[in-house]
PDB file of C-alpha atoms in Angstrom:
ATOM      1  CA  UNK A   1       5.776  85.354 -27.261  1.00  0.00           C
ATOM      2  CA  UNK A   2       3.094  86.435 -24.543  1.00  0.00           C
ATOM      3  CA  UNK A   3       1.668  83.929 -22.129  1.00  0.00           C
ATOM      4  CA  UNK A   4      -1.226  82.996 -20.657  1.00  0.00           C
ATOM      5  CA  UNK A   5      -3.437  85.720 -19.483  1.00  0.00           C
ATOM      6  CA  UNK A   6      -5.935  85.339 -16.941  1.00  0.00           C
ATOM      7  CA  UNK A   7      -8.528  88.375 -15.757  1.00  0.00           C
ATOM      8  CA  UNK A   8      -9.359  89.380 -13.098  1.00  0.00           C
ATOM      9  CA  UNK A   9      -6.310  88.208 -10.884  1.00  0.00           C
ATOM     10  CA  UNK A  10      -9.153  87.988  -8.145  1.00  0.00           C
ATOM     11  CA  UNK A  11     -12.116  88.582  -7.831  1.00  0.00           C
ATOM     12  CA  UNK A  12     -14.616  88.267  -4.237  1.00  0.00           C
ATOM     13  CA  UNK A  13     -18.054  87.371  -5.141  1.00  0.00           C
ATOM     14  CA  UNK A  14     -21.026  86.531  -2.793  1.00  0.00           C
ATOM     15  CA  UNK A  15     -23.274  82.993  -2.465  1.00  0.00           C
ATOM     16  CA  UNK A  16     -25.518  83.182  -5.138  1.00  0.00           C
ATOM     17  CA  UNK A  17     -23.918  85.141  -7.715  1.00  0.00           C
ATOM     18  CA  UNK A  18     -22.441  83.868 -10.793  1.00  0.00           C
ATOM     19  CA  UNK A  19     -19.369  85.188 -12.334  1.00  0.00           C
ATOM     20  CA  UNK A  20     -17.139  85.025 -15.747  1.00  0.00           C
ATOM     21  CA  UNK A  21     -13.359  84.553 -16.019  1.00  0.00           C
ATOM     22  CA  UNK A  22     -11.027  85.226 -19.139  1.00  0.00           C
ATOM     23  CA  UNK A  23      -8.312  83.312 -20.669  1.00  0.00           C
ATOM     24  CA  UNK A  24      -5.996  84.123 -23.507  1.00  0.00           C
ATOM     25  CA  UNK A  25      -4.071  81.645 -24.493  1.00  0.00           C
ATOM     26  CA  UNK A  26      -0.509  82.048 -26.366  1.00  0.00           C
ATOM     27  CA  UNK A  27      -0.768  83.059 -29.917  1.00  0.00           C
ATOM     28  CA  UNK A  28      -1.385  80.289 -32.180  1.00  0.00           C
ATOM     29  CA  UNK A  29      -2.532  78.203 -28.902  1.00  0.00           C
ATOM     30  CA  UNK A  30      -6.122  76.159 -30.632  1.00  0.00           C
ATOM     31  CA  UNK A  31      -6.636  74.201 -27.156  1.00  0.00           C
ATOM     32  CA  UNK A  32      -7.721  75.658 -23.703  1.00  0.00           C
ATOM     33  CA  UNK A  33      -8.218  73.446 -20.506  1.00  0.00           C
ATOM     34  CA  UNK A  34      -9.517  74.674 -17.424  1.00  0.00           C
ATOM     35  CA  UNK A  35      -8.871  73.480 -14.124  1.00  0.00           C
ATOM     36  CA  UNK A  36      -9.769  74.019 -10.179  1.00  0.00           C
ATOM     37  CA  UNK A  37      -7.111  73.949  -7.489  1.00  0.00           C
ATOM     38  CA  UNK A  38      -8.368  73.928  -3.968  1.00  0.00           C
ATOM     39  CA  UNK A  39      -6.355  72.616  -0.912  1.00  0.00           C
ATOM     40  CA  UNK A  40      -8.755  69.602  -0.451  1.00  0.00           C
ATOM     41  CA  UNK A  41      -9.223  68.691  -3.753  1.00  0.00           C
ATOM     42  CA  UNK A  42      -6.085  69.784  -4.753  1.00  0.00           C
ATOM     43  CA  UNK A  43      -5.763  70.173  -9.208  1.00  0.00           C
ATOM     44  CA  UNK A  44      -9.237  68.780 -11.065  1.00  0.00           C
ATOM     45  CA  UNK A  45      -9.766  69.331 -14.670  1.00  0.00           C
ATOM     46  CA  UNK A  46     -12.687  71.594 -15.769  1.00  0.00           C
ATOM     47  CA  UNK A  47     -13.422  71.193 -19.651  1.00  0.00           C
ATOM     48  CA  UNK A  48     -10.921  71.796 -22.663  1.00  0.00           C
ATOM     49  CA  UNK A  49     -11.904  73.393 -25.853  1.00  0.00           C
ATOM     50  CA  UNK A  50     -10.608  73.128 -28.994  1.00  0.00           C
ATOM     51  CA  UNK A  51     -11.621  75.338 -32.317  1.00  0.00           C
ATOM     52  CA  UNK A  52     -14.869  76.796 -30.506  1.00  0.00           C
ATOM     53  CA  UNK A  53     -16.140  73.404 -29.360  1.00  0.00           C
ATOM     54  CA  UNK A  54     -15.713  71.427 -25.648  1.00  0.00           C
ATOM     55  CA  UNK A  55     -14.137  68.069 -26.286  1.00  0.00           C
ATOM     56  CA  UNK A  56     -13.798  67.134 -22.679  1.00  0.00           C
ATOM     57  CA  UNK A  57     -15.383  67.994 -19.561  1.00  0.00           C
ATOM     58  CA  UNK A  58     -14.894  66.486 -15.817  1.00  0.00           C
ATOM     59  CA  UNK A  59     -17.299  65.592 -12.943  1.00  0.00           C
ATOM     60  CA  UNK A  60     -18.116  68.957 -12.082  1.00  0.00           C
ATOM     61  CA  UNK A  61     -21.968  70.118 -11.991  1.00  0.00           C
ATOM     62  CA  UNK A  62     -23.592  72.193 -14.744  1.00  0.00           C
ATOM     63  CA  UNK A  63     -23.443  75.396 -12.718  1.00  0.00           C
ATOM     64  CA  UNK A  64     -19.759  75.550 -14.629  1.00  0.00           C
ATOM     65  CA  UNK A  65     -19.811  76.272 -18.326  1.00  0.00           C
ATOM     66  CA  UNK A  66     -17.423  77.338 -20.523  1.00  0.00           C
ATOM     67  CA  UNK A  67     -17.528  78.626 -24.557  1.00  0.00           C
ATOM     68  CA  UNK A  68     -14.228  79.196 -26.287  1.00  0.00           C
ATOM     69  CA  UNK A  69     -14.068  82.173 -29.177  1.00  0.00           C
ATOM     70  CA  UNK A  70     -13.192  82.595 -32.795  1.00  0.00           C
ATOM     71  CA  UNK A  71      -9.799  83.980 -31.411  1.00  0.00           C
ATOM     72  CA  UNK A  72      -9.174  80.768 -29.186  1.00  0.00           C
ATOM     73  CA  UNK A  73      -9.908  83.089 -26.373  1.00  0.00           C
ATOM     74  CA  UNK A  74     -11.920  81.361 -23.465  1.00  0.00           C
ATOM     75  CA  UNK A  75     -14.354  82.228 -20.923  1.00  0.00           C
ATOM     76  CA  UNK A  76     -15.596  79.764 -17.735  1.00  0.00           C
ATOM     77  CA  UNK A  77     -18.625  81.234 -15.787  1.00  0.00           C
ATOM     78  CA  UNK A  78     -19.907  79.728 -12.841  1.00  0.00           C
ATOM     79  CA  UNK A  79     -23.709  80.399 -11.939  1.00  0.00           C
ATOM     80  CA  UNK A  80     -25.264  80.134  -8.671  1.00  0.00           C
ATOM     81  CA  UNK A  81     -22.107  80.432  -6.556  1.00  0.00           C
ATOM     82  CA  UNK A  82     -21.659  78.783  -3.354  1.00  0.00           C
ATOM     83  CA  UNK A  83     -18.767  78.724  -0.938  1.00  0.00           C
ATOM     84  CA  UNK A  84     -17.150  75.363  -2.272  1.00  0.00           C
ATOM     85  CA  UNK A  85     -15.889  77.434  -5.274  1.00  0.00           C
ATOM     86  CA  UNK A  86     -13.682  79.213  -3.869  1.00  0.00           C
ATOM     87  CA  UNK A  87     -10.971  77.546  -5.571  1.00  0.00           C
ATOM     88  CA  UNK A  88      -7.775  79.068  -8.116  1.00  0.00           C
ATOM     89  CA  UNK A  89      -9.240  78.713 -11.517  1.00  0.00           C
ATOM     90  CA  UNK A  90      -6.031  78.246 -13.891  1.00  0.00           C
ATOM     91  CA  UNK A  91      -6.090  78.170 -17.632  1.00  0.00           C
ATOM     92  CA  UNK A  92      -3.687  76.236 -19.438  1.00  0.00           C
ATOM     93  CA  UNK A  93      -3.128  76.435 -23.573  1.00  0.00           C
ATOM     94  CA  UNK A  94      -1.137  74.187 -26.146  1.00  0.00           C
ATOM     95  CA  UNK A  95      -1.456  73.942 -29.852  1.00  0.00           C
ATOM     96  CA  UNK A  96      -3.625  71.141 -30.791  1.00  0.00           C
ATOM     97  CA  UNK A  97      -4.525  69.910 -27.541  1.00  0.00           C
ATOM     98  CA  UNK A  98      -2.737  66.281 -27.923  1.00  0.00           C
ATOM     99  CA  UNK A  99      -2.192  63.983 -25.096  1.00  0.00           C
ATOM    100  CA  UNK A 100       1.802  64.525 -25.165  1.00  0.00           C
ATOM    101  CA  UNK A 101       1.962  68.639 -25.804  1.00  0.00           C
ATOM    102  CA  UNK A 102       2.674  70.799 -23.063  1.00  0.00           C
ATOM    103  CA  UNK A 103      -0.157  72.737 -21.308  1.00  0.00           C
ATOM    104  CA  UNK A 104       1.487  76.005 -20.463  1.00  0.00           C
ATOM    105  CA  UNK A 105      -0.392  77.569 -17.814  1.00  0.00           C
ATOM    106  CA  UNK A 106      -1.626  81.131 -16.883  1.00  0.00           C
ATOM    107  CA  UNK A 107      -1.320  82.686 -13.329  1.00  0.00           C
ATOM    108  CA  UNK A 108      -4.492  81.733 -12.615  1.00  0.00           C
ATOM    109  CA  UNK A 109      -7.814  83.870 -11.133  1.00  0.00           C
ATOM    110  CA  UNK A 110      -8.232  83.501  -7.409  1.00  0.00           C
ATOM    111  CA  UNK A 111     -12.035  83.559  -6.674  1.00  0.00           C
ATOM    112  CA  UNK A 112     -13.471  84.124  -2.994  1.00  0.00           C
ATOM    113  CA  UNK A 113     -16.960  83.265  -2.317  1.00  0.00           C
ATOM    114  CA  UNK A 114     -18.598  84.314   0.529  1.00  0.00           C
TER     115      UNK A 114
ATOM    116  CA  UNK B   1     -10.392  55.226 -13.764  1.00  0.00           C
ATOM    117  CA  UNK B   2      -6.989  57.262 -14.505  1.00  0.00           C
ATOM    118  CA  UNK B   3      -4.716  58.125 -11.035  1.00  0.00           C
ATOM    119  CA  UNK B   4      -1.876  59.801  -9.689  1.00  0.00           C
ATOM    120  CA  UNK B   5      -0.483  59.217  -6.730  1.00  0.00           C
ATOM    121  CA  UNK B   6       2.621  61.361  -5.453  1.00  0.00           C
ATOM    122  CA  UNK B   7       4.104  60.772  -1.856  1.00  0.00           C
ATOM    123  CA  UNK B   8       2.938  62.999   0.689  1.00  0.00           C
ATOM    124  CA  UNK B   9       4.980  65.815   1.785  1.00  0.00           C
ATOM    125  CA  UNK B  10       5.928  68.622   3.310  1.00  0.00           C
ATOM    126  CA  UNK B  11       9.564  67.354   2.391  1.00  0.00           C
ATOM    127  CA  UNK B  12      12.532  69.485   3.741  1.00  0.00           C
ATOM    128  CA  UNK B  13      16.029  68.584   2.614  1.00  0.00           C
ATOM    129  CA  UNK B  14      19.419  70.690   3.196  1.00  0.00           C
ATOM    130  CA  UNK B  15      21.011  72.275   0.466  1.00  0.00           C
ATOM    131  CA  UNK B  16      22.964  69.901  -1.830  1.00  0.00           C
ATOM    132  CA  UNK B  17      20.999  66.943  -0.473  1.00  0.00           C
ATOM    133  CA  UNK B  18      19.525  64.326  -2.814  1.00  0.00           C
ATOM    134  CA  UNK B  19      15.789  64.432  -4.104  1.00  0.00           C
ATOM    135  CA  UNK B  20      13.309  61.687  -4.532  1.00  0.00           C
ATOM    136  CA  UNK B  21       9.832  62.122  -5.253  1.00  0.00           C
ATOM    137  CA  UNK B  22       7.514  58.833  -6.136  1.00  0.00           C
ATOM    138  CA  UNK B  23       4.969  58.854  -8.282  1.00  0.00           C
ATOM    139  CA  UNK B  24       2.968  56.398  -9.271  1.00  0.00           C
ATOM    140  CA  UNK B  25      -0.066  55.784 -11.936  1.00  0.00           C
ATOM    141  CA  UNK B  26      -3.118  54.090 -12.486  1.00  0.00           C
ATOM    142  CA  UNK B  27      -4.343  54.296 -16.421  1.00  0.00           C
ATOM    143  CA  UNK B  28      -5.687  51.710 -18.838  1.00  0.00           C
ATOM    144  CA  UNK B  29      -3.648  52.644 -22.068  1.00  0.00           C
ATOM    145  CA  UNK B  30      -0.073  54.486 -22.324  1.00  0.00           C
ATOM    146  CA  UNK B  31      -0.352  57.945 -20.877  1.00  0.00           C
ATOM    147  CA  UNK B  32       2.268  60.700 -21.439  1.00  0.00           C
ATOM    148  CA  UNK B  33       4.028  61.657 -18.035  1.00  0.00           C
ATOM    149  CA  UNK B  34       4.472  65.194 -16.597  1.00  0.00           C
ATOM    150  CA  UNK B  35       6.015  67.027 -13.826  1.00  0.00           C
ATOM    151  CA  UNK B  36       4.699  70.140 -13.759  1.00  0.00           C
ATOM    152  CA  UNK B  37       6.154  72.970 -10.519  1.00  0.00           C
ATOM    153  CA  UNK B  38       4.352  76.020  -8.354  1.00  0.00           C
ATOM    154  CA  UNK B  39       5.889  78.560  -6.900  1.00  0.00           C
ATOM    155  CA  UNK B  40       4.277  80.487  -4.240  1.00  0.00           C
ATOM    156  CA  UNK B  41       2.104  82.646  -6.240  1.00  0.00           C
ATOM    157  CA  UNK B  42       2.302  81.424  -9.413  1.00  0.00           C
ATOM    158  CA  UNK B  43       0.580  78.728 -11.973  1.00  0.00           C
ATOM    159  CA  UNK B  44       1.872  75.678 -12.816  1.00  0.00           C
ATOM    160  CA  UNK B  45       5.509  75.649 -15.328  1.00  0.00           C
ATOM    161  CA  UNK B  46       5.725  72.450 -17.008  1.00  0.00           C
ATOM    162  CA  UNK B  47       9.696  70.310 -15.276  1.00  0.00           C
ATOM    163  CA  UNK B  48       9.971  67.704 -17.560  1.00  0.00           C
ATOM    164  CA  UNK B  49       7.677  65.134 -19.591  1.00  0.00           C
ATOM    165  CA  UNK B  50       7.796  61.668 -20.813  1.00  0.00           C
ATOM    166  CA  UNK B  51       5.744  60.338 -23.507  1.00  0.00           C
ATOM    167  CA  UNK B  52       6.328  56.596 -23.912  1.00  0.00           C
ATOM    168  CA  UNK B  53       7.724  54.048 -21.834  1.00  0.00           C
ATOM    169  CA  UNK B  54      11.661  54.117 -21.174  1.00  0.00           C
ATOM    170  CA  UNK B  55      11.554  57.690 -22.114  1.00  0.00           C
ATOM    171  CA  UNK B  56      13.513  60.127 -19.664  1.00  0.00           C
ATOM    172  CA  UNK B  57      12.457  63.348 -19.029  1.00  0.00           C
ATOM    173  CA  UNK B  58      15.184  66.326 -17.875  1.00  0.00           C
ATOM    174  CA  UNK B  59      15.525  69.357 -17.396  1.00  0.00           C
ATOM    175  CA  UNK B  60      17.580  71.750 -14.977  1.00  0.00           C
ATOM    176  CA  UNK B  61      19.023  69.044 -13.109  1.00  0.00           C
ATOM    177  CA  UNK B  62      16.111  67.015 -12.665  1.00  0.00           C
ATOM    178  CA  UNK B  63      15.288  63.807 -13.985  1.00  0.00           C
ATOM    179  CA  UNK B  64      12.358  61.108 -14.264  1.00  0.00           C
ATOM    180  CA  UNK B  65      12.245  57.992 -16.439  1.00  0.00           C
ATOM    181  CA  UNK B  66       9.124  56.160 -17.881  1.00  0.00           C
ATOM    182  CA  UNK B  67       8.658  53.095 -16.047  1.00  0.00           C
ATOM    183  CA  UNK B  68       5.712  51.071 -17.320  1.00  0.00           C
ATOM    184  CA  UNK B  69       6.776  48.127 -15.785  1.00  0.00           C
ATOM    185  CA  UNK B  70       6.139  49.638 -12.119  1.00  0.00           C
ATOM    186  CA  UNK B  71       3.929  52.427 -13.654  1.00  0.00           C
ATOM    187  CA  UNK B  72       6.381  55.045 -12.184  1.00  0.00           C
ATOM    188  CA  UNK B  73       7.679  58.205 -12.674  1.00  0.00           C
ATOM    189  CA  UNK B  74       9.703  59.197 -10.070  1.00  0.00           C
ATOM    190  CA  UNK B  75      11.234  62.722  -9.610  1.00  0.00           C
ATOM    191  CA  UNK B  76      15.059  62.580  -8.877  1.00  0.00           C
ATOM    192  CA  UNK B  77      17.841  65.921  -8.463  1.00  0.00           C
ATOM    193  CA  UNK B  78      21.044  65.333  -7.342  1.00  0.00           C
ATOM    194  CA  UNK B  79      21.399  68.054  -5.455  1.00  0.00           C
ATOM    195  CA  UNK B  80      19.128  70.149  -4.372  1.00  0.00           C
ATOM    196  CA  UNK B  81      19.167  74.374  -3.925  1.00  0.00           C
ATOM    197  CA  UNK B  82      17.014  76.852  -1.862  1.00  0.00           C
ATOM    198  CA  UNK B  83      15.667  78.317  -5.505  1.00  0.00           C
ATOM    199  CA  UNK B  84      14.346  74.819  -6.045  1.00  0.00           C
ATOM    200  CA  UNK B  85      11.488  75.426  -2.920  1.00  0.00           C
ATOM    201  CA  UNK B  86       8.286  74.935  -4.717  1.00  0.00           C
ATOM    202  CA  UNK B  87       5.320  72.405  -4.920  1.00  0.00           C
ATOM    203  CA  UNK B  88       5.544  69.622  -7.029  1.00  0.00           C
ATOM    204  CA  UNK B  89       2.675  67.751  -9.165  1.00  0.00           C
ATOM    205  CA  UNK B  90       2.623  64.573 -10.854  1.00  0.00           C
ATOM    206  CA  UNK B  91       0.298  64.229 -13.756  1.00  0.00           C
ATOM    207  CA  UNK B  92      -0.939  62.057 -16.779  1.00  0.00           C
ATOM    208  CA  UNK B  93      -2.660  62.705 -20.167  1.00  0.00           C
ATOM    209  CA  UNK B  94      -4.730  60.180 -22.226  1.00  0.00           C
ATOM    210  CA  UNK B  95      -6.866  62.546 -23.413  1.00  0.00           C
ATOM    211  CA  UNK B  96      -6.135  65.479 -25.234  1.00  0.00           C
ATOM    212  CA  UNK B  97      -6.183  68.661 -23.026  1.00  0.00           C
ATOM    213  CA  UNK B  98      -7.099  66.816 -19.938  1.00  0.00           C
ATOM    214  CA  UNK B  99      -4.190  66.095 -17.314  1.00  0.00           C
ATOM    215  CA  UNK B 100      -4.965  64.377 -14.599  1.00  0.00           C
ATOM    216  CA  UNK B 101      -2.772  65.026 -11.426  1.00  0.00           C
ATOM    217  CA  UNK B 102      -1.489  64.036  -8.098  1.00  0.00           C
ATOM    218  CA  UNK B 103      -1.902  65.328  -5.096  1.00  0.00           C
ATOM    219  CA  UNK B 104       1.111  67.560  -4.859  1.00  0.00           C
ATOM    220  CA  UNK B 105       4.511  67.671  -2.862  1.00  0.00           C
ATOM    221  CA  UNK B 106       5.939  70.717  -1.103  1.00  0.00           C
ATOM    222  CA  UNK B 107       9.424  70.709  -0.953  1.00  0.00           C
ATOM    223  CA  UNK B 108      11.608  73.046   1.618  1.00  0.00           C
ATOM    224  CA  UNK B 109      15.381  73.642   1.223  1.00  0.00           C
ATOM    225  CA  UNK B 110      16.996  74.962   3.869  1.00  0.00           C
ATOM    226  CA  UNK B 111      20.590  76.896   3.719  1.00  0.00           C
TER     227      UNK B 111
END
């Protein structure tokens, strides 16, 4: 069975900007989280979606939005980018999204913002 | 609200040496426990879980047990190998799809 997949691996963007990443989760995967990973914040959780619809988001500002497809496929897009985001944005799956599954995580997209 | 809190590294240890890394947790209802490893260049792979109290997690020589008592979950390995270099996180779930983790420990083996 395939992985994760994240696109782009990396991507350099400029203040101001916005920009969309992609996640496909493994195949039967219903549940995608999103999370940041910077060294001074170190792992915070995005969102998670389940069957098209966010269930839970964290404290991050509205600039970051996420939508999940028919597919279970996922996108994040961050609007109005400013240097604090540079950050590895990694995208985790499971099944159903319960609090004991596994979250089996992608490479990640490594986003500079300059 | 929910915590993690992992002990601070960079740890280096020789090869074959013991492993200990604490963890400890802050929650108000009965989380499930991970221990989830990086390598350099890499997302996270899921070590070993726990998902009610007294449980013990293990996998490839590693080992952590559920403690609810002292809200612990403490990474042990008997003996440790170069191939075993890596950063190590602590996390918790309450809520479905949302882990919540620590801060991270590097670990160094040296031949």
């Amino acid at each position: 069975k395939a992985g994760v997949t994240q696109t782009p691996r990396y991507l350099i963007k400029t203040r101001g900007q916005q920009v969309t990443l992609s996640c496909s989760p493994i195949s039967g995967h219903r549940s995608v989280s999103w999370y940041q990973q910077t060294p001074g914040q170190g792992l915070q959780f995005l969102f998670e979606y389940f069957s098209e619809t966010q269930r839970n988001k964290g404290n991050f500002p509205g600039r970051f939005s996420g939508r999940q497809f028919s597919n279970s496929r996922s996108e994040m897009n961050v609007s109005t980018l400013e240097l604090g985001d540079s950050a590895l944005y990694l995208c985790a799956s499971s099944l159903e999204g319960t609090s004991a599954e596994t979250q089996y995580f992608g490479p990640g997209t490594r986003l500079l913002v300059l | 609200g929910d915590s993690v809190t992992q002990m601070e590294g960079p740890v280096t240890l020789s090869e074959e040496a013991f492993l200990t890394i604490n963890c400890t947790y802050t929650a108000t209802g009965y989380p499930s426990l991970f221990w989830y490893v990086q390598y350099p260049g890499e997302g996270l792979q899921l070590l070993l879980k726990a998902t009610k109290a007294d449980d013990k997690g293990s996998n490839k020589g590693f080992e952590a047990t559920y403690r609810k008592e002292t809200t612990s979950f403490h990474l042990e390995k008997g003996s440790v190998q170069v191939s075993d270099s890596a950063v190590y996180f602590c996390a918790l779930s309450q809520q479905g799809g949302k882990l919540i983790f620590g801060q991270g420990t590097e670990l160094s083996v040296k031949p």
